[in-house]
Short mmCIF file of C-alpha atoms in Angstrom, two decimals:
data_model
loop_
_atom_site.label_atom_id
_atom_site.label_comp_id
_atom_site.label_asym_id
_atom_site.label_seq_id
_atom_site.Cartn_x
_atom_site.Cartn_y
_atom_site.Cartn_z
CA UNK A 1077 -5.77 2.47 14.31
CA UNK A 1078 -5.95 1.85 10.20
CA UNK A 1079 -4.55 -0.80 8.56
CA UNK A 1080 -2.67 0.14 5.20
CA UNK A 1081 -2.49 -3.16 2.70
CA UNK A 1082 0.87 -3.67 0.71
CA UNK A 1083 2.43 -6.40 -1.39
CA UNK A 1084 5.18 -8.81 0.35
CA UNK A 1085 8.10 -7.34 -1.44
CA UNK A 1086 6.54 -3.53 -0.87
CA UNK A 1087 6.69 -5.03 2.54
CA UNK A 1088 10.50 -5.85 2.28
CA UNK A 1089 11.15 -2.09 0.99
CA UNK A 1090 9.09 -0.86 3.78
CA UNK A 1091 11.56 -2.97 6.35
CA UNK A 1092 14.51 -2.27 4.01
CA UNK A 1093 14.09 1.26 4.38
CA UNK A 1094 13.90 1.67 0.22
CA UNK A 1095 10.22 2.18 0.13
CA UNK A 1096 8.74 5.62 1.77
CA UNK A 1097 6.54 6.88 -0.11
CA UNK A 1098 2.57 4.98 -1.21
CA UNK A 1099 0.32 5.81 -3.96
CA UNK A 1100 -3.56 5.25 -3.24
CA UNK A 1101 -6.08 5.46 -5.25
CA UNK A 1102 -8.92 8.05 -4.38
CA UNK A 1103 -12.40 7.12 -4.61
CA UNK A 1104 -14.47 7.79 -6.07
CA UNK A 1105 -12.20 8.96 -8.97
CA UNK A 1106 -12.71 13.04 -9.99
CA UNK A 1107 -14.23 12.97 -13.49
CA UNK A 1108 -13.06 15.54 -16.52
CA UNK A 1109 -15.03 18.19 -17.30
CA UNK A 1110 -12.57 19.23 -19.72
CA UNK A 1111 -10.01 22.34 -20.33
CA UNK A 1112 -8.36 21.15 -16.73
CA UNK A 1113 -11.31 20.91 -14.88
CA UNK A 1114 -12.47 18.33 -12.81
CA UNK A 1115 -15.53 17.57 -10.22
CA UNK A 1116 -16.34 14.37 -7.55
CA UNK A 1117 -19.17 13.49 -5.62
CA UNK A 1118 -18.28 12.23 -1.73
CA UNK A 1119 -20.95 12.27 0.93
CA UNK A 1120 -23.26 13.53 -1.27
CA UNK A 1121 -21.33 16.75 -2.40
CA UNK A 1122 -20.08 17.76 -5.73
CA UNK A 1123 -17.15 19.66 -5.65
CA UNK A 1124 -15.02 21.49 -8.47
CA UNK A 1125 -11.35 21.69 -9.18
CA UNK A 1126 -8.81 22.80 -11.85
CA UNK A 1127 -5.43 20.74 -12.45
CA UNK A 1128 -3.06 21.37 -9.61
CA UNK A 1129 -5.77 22.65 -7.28
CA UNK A 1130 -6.29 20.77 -3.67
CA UNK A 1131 -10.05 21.56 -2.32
CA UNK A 1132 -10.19 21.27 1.64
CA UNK A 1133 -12.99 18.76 0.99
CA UNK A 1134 -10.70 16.06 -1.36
CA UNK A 1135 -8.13 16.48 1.79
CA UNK A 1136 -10.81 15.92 4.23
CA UNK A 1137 -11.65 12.96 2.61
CA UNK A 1138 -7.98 11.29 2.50
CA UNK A 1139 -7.64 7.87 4.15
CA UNK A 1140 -4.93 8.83 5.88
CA UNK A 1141 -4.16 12.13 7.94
CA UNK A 1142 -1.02 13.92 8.13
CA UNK A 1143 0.46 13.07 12.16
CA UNK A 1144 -1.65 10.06 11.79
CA UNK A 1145 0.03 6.08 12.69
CA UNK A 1146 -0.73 3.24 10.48
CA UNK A 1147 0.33 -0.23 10.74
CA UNK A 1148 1.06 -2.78 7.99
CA UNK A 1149 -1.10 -5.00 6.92
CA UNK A 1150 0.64 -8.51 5.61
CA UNK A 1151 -0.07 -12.25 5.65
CA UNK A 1152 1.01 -13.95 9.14
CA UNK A 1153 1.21 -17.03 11.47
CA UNK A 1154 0.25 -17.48 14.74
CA UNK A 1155 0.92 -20.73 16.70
CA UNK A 1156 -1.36 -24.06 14.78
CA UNK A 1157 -3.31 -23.92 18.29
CA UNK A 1158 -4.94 -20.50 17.58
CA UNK A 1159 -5.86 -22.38 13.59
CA UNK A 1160 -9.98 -22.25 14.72
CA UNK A 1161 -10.18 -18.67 16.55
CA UNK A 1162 -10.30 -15.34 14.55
CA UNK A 1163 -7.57 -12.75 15.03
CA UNK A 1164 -10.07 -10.69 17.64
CA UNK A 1165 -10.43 -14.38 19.57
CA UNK A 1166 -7.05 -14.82 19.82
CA UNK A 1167 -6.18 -14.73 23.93
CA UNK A 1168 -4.40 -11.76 25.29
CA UNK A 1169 -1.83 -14.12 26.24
CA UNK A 1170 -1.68 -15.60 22.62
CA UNK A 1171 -0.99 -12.57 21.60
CA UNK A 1172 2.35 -12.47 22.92
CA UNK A 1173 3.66 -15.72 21.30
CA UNK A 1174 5.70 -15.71 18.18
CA UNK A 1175 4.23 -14.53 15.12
CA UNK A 1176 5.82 -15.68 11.70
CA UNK A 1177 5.46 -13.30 8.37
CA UNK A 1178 4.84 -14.09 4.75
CA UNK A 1179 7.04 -11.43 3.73
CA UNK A 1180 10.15 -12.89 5.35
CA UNK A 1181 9.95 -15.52 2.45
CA UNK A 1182 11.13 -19.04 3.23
CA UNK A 1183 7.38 -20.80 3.45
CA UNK A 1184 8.43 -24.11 2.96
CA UNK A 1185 11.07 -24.02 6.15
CA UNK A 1186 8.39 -21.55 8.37
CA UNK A 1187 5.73 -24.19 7.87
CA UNK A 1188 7.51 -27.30 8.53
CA UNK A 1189 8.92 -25.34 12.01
CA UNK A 1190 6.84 -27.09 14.73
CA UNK A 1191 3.65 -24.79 16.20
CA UNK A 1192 3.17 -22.66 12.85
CA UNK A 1193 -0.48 -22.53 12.16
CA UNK A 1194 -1.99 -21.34 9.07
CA UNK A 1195 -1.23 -18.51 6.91
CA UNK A 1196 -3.76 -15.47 7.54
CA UNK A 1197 -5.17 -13.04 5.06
CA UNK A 1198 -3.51 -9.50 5.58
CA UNK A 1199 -7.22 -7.96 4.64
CA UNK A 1200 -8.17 -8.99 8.36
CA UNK A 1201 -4.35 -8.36 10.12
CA UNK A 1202 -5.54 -6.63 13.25
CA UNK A 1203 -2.72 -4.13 15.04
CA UNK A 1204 -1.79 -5.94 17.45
CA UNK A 1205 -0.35 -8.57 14.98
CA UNK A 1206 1.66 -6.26 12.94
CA UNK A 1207 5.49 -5.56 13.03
CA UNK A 1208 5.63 -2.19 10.74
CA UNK A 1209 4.20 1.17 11.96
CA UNK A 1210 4.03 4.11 9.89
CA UNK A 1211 3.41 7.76 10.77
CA UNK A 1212 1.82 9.82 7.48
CA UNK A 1213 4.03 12.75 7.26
CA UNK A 1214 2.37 14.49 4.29
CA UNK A 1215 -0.38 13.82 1.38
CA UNK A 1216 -1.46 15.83 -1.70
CA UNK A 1217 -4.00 14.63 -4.68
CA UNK A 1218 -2.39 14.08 -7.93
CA UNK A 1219 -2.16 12.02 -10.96
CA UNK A 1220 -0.83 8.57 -11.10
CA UNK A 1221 1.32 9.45 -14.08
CA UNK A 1222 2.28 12.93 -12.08
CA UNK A 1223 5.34 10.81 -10.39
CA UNK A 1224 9.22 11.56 -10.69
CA UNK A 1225 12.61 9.53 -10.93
CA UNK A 1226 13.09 10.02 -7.54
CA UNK A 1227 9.38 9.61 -6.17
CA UNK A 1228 9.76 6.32 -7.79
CA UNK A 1229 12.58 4.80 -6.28
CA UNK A 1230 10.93 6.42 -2.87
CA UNK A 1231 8.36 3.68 -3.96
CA UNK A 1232 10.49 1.03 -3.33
CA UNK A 1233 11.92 0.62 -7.09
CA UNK A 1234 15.32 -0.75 -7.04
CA UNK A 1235 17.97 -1.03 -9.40
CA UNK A 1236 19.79 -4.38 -10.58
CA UNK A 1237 23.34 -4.76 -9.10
CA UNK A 1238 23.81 -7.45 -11.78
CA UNK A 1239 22.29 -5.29 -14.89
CA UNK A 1240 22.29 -2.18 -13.77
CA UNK A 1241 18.40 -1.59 -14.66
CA UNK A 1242 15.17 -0.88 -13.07
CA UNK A 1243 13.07 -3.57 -11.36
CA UNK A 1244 10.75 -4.78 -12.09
CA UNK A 1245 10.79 -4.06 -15.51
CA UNK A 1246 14.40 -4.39 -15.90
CA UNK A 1247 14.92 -0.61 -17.85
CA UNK A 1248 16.36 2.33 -17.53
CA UNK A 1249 13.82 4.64 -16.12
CA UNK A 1250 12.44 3.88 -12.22
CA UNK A 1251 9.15 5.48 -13.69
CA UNK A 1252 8.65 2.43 -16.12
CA UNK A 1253 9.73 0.34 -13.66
CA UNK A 1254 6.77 1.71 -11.49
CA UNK A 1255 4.21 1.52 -14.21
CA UNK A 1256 4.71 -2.17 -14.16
CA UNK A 1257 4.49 -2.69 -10.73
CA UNK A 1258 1.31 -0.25 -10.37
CA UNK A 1259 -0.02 -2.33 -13.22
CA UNK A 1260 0.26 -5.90 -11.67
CA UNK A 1261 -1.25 -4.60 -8.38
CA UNK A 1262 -4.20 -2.04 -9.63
CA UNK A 1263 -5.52 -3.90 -12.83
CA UNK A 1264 -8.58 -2.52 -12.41
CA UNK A 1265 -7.06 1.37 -12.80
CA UNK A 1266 -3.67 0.63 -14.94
CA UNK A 1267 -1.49 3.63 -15.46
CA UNK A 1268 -2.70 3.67 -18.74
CA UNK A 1269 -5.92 5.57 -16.97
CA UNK A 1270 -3.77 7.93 -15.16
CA UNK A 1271 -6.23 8.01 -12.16
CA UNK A 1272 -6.19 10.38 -9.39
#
């Protein structure tokens, strides 16, 4: 089963019920030919497409398939006497012990509880640690900058109840408010790029 990474408070949306829809990156990125056209290389094949085209080979190359379960990968805790093993070391009988979840917030009070042991990297959360599984009901290349109003609150955006604005970038349009939260998580391909 894949792992799909996300962000503690994308994590709270996800458990909230605010945040169904994810944007990922595909790679490698298509590059412009120019007049709407566009090409990638994957597996040693070049392949060709115009703006708003899908080629069976970009689909066959998603991450994630359509019907397809994926759990969510976060920063946990298993009990302080698991602190030396890996995740795949971890006893079958550990594995039924309370786990304790960065998301949830509240650090300070989940360490000090007696038996927390240290916090673990998400990158190597295996499934049988997680809490959220997701089923991948549809996918579809497109721009970054492609998304709506409403496809950005689907990505978790939320509005203010005190101002009455957009979060994070406390405005008036959820798409904003989605650039700056794609920008503090993909520095590397800001919306600025508009990547695929």
């Amino acid at each position: 089963m894949k792992g799909i990474l996300c962000k503690p408070d994308m994590i709270r949306a996800i458990l909230e019920g605010r945040k169904t829809v994810t944007r990922r990156l595909i790679n490698p990125q298509p590059v412009s030919h120019g007049n709407g056209w566009w090409s990638y290389q994957a597996k040693g094949i070049t392949t060709s497409f115009r703006d708003g085209e899908q080629t069976p080979e970009m689909i066959a190359l998603a991450r994630y398939r359509v019907g397809e379960t994926v759990y969510v990968k976060e920063a946990w805790m298993a009990h302080k006497q698991f602190d030396s093993l890996k995740p795949s070391a971890i006893p079958e009988v550990g594995r039924t012990v309370e786990l304790w979840y960065w998301a949830d917030g509240n650090h300070y009070a989940i360490k000090a509880e007696a038996g927390v042991g240290k916090v673990r990297s998400p990158l190597f959360m295996p499934a049988w640690a997680a809490r959220t599984f997701l089923e991948i009901v549809s996918e579809r290349p497109e721009r970054l900058q492609e998304i709506t109003e409403e496809e950005a609150v689907k990505e978790g955006i939320t509005m203010s109840e005190v101002t009455g604005k957009y979060l994070p970038a406390n405005c008036d349009c959820a798409v904003w408010a989605y650039r700056e939260l794609w920008d503090s998580i993909n520095p590397k391909h800001p919306w600025a790029d508009t990547a695929w």
